[in-house]
């Protein structure tokens, strides 16, 4: 909860990826707040009011996931809305002729984005969401101790650079 609040203000793409992770962690705990409290929150050492705030926050996300039908996959509306705002900012930047550096960064990432979509990316999602899902998947591989292939590392690098630039330009517009 506290990490999400900090990231939401400082790095929108990191916030979204973090929320993907939170949704998956809640699914791994079978959307059971007791499991979340004992197997996840306990590792942070929160006590008293801080523990209650965190527990309430996770319980609220669990409620949203259930109400919005995201128990097995997908994202809660707050994440979807943030993704939409980020995509809107991307579209604004692409329309701005003064954003040559942004355009160059995006076009450098575009072959990787196209390849990603061709190899299983969700074609119903826009390139921002597909790219963040790819970065999240790459991060999961590394967290599991698996070494991504050279091809994967080379493909994800320009996407990551583009998302970093988009995040900075998003924050400047806020």
PDB file of C-alpha atoms in Angstrom:
ATOM      1  CA  UNK A   1       0.000   0.000   0.000  1.00  0.00           C
ATOM      2  CA  UNK A   2       2.668   2.486   1.019  1.00  0.00           C
ATOM      3  CA  UNK A   3       4.836   1.530  -1.941  1.00  0.00           C
ATOM      4  CA  UNK A   4       1.877   1.938  -4.311  1.00  0.00           C
ATOM      5  CA  UNK A   5       1.146   5.407  -2.941  1.00  0.00           C
ATOM      6  CA  UNK A   6       4.759   6.488  -3.371  1.00  0.00           C
ATOM      7  CA  UNK A   7       5.069   5.030  -6.878  1.00  0.00           C
ATOM      8  CA  UNK A   8       1.742   6.553  -7.981  1.00  0.00           C
ATOM      9  CA  UNK A   9       3.222   9.980  -7.326  1.00  0.00           C
ATOM     10  CA  UNK A  10       6.751   9.384  -8.596  1.00  0.00           C
ATOM     11  CA  UNK A  11       6.738   6.783 -11.414  1.00  0.00           C
ATOM     12  CA  UNK A  12       3.460   5.878 -13.067  1.00  0.00           C
ATOM     13  CA  UNK A  13       4.778   2.911 -15.039  1.00  0.00           C
ATOM     14  CA  UNK A  14       6.426   1.405 -11.951  1.00  0.00           C
ATOM     15  CA  UNK A  15       3.132   1.940 -10.108  1.00  0.00           C
ATOM     16  CA  UNK A  16       1.187   0.020 -12.765  1.00  0.00           C
ATOM     17  CA  UNK A  17       3.681  -2.846 -12.797  1.00  0.00           C
ATOM     18  CA  UNK A  18       3.580  -2.925  -8.997  1.00  0.00           C
ATOM     19  CA  UNK A  19      -0.217  -3.123  -9.100  1.00  0.00           C
ATOM     20  CA  UNK A  20       0.013  -6.036 -11.570  1.00  0.00           C
ATOM     21  CA  UNK A  21       2.190  -7.748  -8.967  1.00  0.00           C
ATOM     22  CA  UNK A  22      -0.260  -6.963  -6.154  1.00  0.00           C
ATOM     23  CA  UNK A  23      -3.167  -8.397  -8.155  1.00  0.00           C
ATOM     24  CA  UNK A  24      -1.179 -11.587  -8.791  1.00  0.00           C
ATOM     25  CA  UNK A  25      -0.119 -11.841  -5.142  1.00  0.00           C
ATOM     26  CA  UNK A  26      -3.773 -11.503  -4.057  1.00  0.00           C
ATOM     27  CA  UNK A  27      -4.744 -14.235  -6.514  1.00  0.00           C
ATOM     28  CA  UNK A  28      -1.965 -16.450  -5.134  1.00  0.00           C
ATOM     29  CA  UNK A  29      -3.502 -15.895  -1.690  1.00  0.00           C
ATOM     30  CA  UNK A  30      -6.874 -16.902  -3.187  1.00  0.00           C
ATOM     31  CA  UNK A  31      -8.273 -13.407  -2.510  1.00  0.00           C
ATOM     32  CA  UNK A  32      -8.334 -14.265   1.185  1.00  0.00           C
ATOM     33  CA  UNK A  33      -7.401 -11.302   3.389  1.00  0.00           C
ATOM     34  CA  UNK A  34      -6.373 -13.627   6.229  1.00  0.00           C
ATOM     35  CA  UNK A  35      -3.821 -15.310   3.955  1.00  0.00           C
ATOM     36  CA  UNK A  36      -2.613 -11.928   2.745  1.00  0.00           C
ATOM     37  CA  UNK A  37      -2.213 -10.740   6.319  1.00  0.00           C
ATOM     38  CA  UNK A  38      -0.312 -13.814   7.493  1.00  0.00           C
ATOM     39  CA  UNK A  39       1.792 -14.627   4.439  1.00  0.00           C
ATOM     40  CA  UNK A  40       2.446 -11.198   2.981  1.00  0.00           C
ATOM     41  CA  UNK A  41       1.749  -8.292   5.326  1.00  0.00           C
ATOM     42  CA  UNK A  42       3.475 -10.030   8.225  1.00  0.00           C
ATOM     43  CA  UNK A  43       6.777  -9.751   6.323  1.00  0.00           C
ATOM     44  CA  UNK A  44       6.645  -5.933   6.567  1.00  0.00           C
ATOM     45  CA  UNK A  45       6.421  -5.819  10.348  1.00  0.00           C
ATOM     46  CA  UNK A  46       3.559  -3.332  10.415  1.00  0.00           C
ATOM     47  CA  UNK A  47       1.911  -2.817  13.774  1.00  0.00           C
ATOM     48  CA  UNK A  48      -1.165  -1.072  15.079  1.00  0.00           C
ATOM     49  CA  UNK A  49      -2.760   1.543  12.860  1.00  0.00           C
ATOM     50  CA  UNK A  50      -0.275   1.010  10.039  1.00  0.00           C
ATOM     51  CA  UNK A  51      -1.127  -2.705   9.927  1.00  0.00           C
ATOM     52  CA  UNK A  52      -4.858  -1.943   9.911  1.00  0.00           C
ATOM     53  CA  UNK A  53      -4.481   0.620   7.104  1.00  0.00           C
ATOM     54  CA  UNK A  54      -2.506  -1.835   4.981  1.00  0.00           C
ATOM     55  CA  UNK A  55      -4.941  -4.670   5.661  1.00  0.00           C
ATOM     56  CA  UNK A  56      -7.902  -2.445   4.779  1.00  0.00           C
ATOM     57  CA  UNK A  57      -6.205  -1.381   1.531  1.00  0.00           C
ATOM     58  CA  UNK A  58      -5.581  -4.982   0.446  1.00  0.00           C
ATOM     59  CA  UNK A  59      -9.100  -5.969   1.487  1.00  0.00           C
ATOM     60  CA  UNK A  60     -10.469  -3.136  -0.683  1.00  0.00           C
ATOM     61  CA  UNK A  61      -8.502  -4.377  -3.689  1.00  0.00           C
ATOM     62  CA  UNK A  62      -9.762  -7.920  -3.055  1.00  0.00           C
ATOM     63  CA  UNK A  63     -13.325  -6.564  -2.965  1.00  0.00           C
ATOM     64  CA  UNK A  64     -12.743  -4.697  -6.244  1.00  0.00           C
ATOM     65  CA  UNK A  65     -11.283  -7.795  -7.879  1.00  0.00           C
ATOM     66  CA  UNK A  66     -14.333  -9.831  -6.887  1.00  0.00           C
ATOM     67  CA  UNK A  67     -16.862  -7.154  -7.849  1.00  0.00           C
ATOM     68  CA  UNK A  68     -15.137  -6.467 -11.170  1.00  0.00           C
ATOM     69  CA  UNK A  69     -14.641 -10.119 -12.114  1.00  0.00           C
ATOM     70  CA  UNK A  70     -10.848 -10.043 -11.918  1.00  0.00           C
ATOM     71  CA  UNK A  71     -10.474 -13.076  -9.668  1.00  0.00           C
ATOM     72  CA  UNK A  72      -8.472 -15.070 -12.202  1.00  0.00           C
ATOM     73  CA  UNK A  73      -7.104 -12.510 -14.642  1.00  0.00           C
ATOM     74  CA  UNK A  74      -7.377  -8.910 -15.713  1.00  0.00           C
ATOM     75  CA  UNK A  75      -7.004  -5.708 -13.792  1.00  0.00           C
ATOM     76  CA  UNK A  76      -9.159  -3.698 -11.436  1.00  0.00           C
ATOM     77  CA  UNK A  77     -10.734  -0.515 -12.743  1.00  0.00           C
ATOM     78  CA  UNK A  78      -8.274   1.762 -10.947  1.00  0.00           C
ATOM     79  CA  UNK A  79      -5.398   0.087 -12.811  1.00  0.00           C
ATOM     80  CA  UNK A  80      -7.320   0.169 -16.092  1.00  0.00           C
ATOM     81  CA  UNK A  81      -8.047   3.881 -15.618  1.00  0.00           C
ATOM     82  CA  UNK A  82      -4.386   4.600 -14.939  1.00  0.00           C
ATOM     83  CA  UNK A  83      -3.388   2.611 -18.021  1.00  0.00           C
ATOM     84  CA  UNK A  84      -5.896   4.622 -20.028  1.00  0.00           C
ATOM     85  CA  UNK A  85      -4.479   7.927 -18.767  1.00  0.00           C
ATOM     86  CA  UNK A  86      -0.982   6.776 -19.634  1.00  0.00           C
ATOM     87  CA  UNK A  87      -2.076   5.722 -23.119  1.00  0.00           C
ATOM     88  CA  UNK A  88      -3.818   9.066 -23.595  1.00  0.00           C
ATOM     89  CA  UNK A  89      -0.572  10.821 -22.676  1.00  0.00           C
ATOM     90  CA  UNK A  90       1.290   8.654 -25.183  1.00  0.00           C
ATOM     91  CA  UNK A  91      -1.191   9.679 -27.909  1.00  0.00           C
ATOM     92  CA  UNK A  92      -0.777  13.356 -26.983  1.00  0.00           C
ATOM     93  CA  UNK A  93       2.992  13.042 -27.196  1.00  0.00           C
ATOM     94  CA  UNK A  94       2.774  11.320 -30.581  1.00  0.00           C
ATOM     95  CA  UNK A  95       0.692  14.244 -31.865  1.00  0.00           C
ATOM     96  CA  UNK A  96       3.197  16.810 -30.563  1.00  0.00           C
ATOM     97  CA  UNK A  97       5.776  17.673 -33.232  1.00  0.00           C
ATOM     98  CA  UNK A  98       8.047  19.108 -30.525  1.00  0.00           C
ATOM     99  CA  UNK A  99       8.515  15.643 -28.998  1.00  0.00           C
ATOM    100  CA  UNK A 100      11.112  14.334 -31.469  1.00  0.00           C
ATOM    101  CA  UNK A 101      13.087  12.536 -28.747  1.00  0.00           C
ATOM    102  CA  UNK A 102       9.932  10.783 -27.553  1.00  0.00           C
ATOM    103  CA  UNK A 103       9.000   9.805 -31.108  1.00  0.00           C
ATOM    104  CA  UNK A 104      12.496   8.402 -31.686  1.00  0.00           C
ATOM    105  CA  UNK A 105      12.340   6.389 -28.459  1.00  0.00           C
ATOM    106  CA  UNK A 106       8.919   5.009 -29.360  1.00  0.00           C
ATOM    107  CA  UNK A 107       9.937   4.092 -32.907  1.00  0.00           C
ATOM    108  CA  UNK A 108      13.039   2.364 -31.576  1.00  0.00           C
ATOM    109  CA  UNK A 109      10.763   0.218 -29.362  1.00  0.00           C
ATOM    110  CA  UNK A 110       8.150  -0.366 -32.068  1.00  0.00           C
ATOM    111  CA  UNK A 111       9.755  -3.454 -33.712  1.00  0.00           C
ATOM    112  CA  UNK A 112       9.872  -5.136 -30.283  1.00  0.00           C
ATOM    113  CA  UNK A 113       6.267  -4.140 -29.607  1.00  0.00           C
ATOM    114  CA  UNK A 114       5.146  -5.563 -32.961  1.00  0.00           C
ATOM    115  CA  UNK A 115       7.078  -8.789 -32.310  1.00  0.00           C
ATOM    116  CA  UNK A 116       5.585  -9.005 -28.828  1.00  0.00           C
ATOM    117  CA  UNK A 117       2.065  -8.709 -30.183  1.00  0.00           C
ATOM    118  CA  UNK A 118       2.795 -11.282 -32.895  1.00  0.00           C
ATOM    119  CA  UNK A 119       4.082 -13.761 -30.275  1.00  0.00           C
ATOM    120  CA  UNK A 120       1.165 -13.768 -27.911  1.00  0.00           C
ATOM    121  CA  UNK A 121       0.584 -10.181 -26.886  1.00  0.00           C
ATOM    122  CA  UNK A 122      -3.076  -9.355 -26.440  1.00  0.00           C
ATOM    123  CA  UNK A 123      -4.124  -7.605 -29.646  1.00  0.00           C
ATOM    124  CA  UNK A 124      -7.145  -6.082 -27.904  1.00  0.00           C
ATOM    125  CA  UNK A 125      -4.837  -4.084 -25.635  1.00  0.00           C
ATOM    126  CA  UNK A 126      -2.961  -0.996 -26.724  1.00  0.00           C
ATOM    127  CA  UNK A 127       0.820  -0.958 -27.030  1.00  0.00           C
ATOM    128  CA  UNK A 128       1.303   0.741 -23.662  1.00  0.00           C
ATOM    129  CA  UNK A 129      -0.532  -2.012 -21.796  1.00  0.00           C
ATOM    130  CA  UNK A 130       1.133  -4.769 -23.839  1.00  0.00           C
ATOM    131  CA  UNK A 131       4.526  -3.216 -23.142  1.00  0.00           C
ATOM    132  CA  UNK A 132       3.931  -2.945 -19.405  1.00  0.00           C
ATOM    133  CA  UNK A 133       2.688  -6.550 -19.328  1.00  0.00           C
ATOM    134  CA  UNK A 134       5.892  -7.592 -21.143  1.00  0.00           C
ATOM    135  CA  UNK A 135       8.075  -5.713 -18.658  1.00  0.00           C
ATOM    136  CA  UNK A 136       6.132  -7.313 -15.816  1.00  0.00           C
ATOM    137  CA  UNK A 137       6.614 -10.771 -17.327  1.00  0.00           C
ATOM    138  CA  UNK A 138      10.323 -10.083 -17.766  1.00  0.00           C
ATOM    139  CA  UNK A 139      10.521  -8.960 -14.132  1.00  0.00           C
ATOM    140  CA  UNK A 140       8.742 -12.138 -12.983  1.00  0.00           C
ATOM    141  CA  UNK A 141      11.271 -14.277 -14.838  1.00  0.00           C
ATOM    142  CA  UNK A 142      14.110 -12.526 -13.062  1.00  0.00           C
ATOM    143  CA  UNK A 143      12.353 -12.764  -9.679  1.00  0.00           C
ATOM    144  CA  UNK A 144      12.028 -16.521 -10.185  1.00  0.00           C
ATOM    145  CA  UNK A 145      15.773 -16.686 -10.766  1.00  0.00           C
ATOM    146  CA  UNK A 146      15.380 -17.543 -14.436  1.00  0.00           C
ATOM    147  CA  UNK A 147      17.707 -15.898 -16.911  1.00  0.00           C
ATOM    148  CA  UNK A 148      15.827 -14.364 -19.853  1.00  0.00           C
ATOM    149  CA  UNK A 149      17.327 -15.153 -23.245  1.00  0.00           C
ATOM    150  CA  UNK A 150      19.574 -12.653 -24.999  1.00  0.00           C
ATOM    151  CA  UNK A 151      16.777 -12.090 -27.540  1.00  0.00           C
ATOM    152  CA  UNK A 152      14.308 -11.309 -24.791  1.00  0.00           C
ATOM    153  CA  UNK A 153      16.717  -8.924 -23.053  1.00  0.00           C
ATOM    154  CA  UNK A 154      17.421  -7.153 -26.343  1.00  0.00           C
ATOM    155  CA  UNK A 155      13.712  -6.878 -27.148  1.00  0.00           C
ATOM    156  CA  UNK A 156      12.693  -5.590 -23.729  1.00  0.00           C
ATOM    157  CA  UNK A 157      15.434  -2.923 -23.471  1.00  0.00           C
ATOM    158  CA  UNK A 158      13.937  -0.395 -25.931  1.00  0.00           C
ATOM    159  CA  UNK A 159      10.448  -1.018 -24.553  1.00  0.00           C
ATOM    160  CA  UNK A 160      11.709  -0.282 -21.047  1.00  0.00           C
ATOM    161  CA  UNK A 161      13.449   2.889 -22.227  1.00  0.00           C
ATOM    162  CA  UNK A 162      10.271   4.033 -23.947  1.00  0.00           C
ATOM    163  CA  UNK A 163       8.159   3.333 -20.835  1.00  0.00           C
ATOM    164  CA  UNK A 164      10.662   5.209 -18.668  1.00  0.00           C
ATOM    165  CA  UNK A 165      10.481   8.236 -20.968  1.00  0.00           C
ATOM    166  CA  UNK A 166       6.681   8.062 -21.091  1.00  0.00           C
ATOM    167  CA  UNK A 167       6.559   7.939 -17.292  1.00  0.00           C
ATOM    168  CA  UNK A 168       8.726  11.053 -16.972  1.00  0.00           C
ATOM    169  CA  UNK A 169       6.687  12.953 -19.544  1.00  0.00           C
ATOM    170  CA  UNK A 170       3.454  11.802 -17.893  1.00  0.00           C
ATOM    171  CA  UNK A 171       4.615  13.156 -14.533  1.00  0.00           C
ATOM    172  CA  UNK A 172       5.564  16.492 -16.100  1.00  0.00           C
ATOM    173  CA  UNK A 173       2.046  16.873 -17.475  1.00  0.00           C
ATOM    174  CA  UNK A 174       0.388  16.145 -14.137  1.00  0.00           C
TER     175      UNK A 174
END
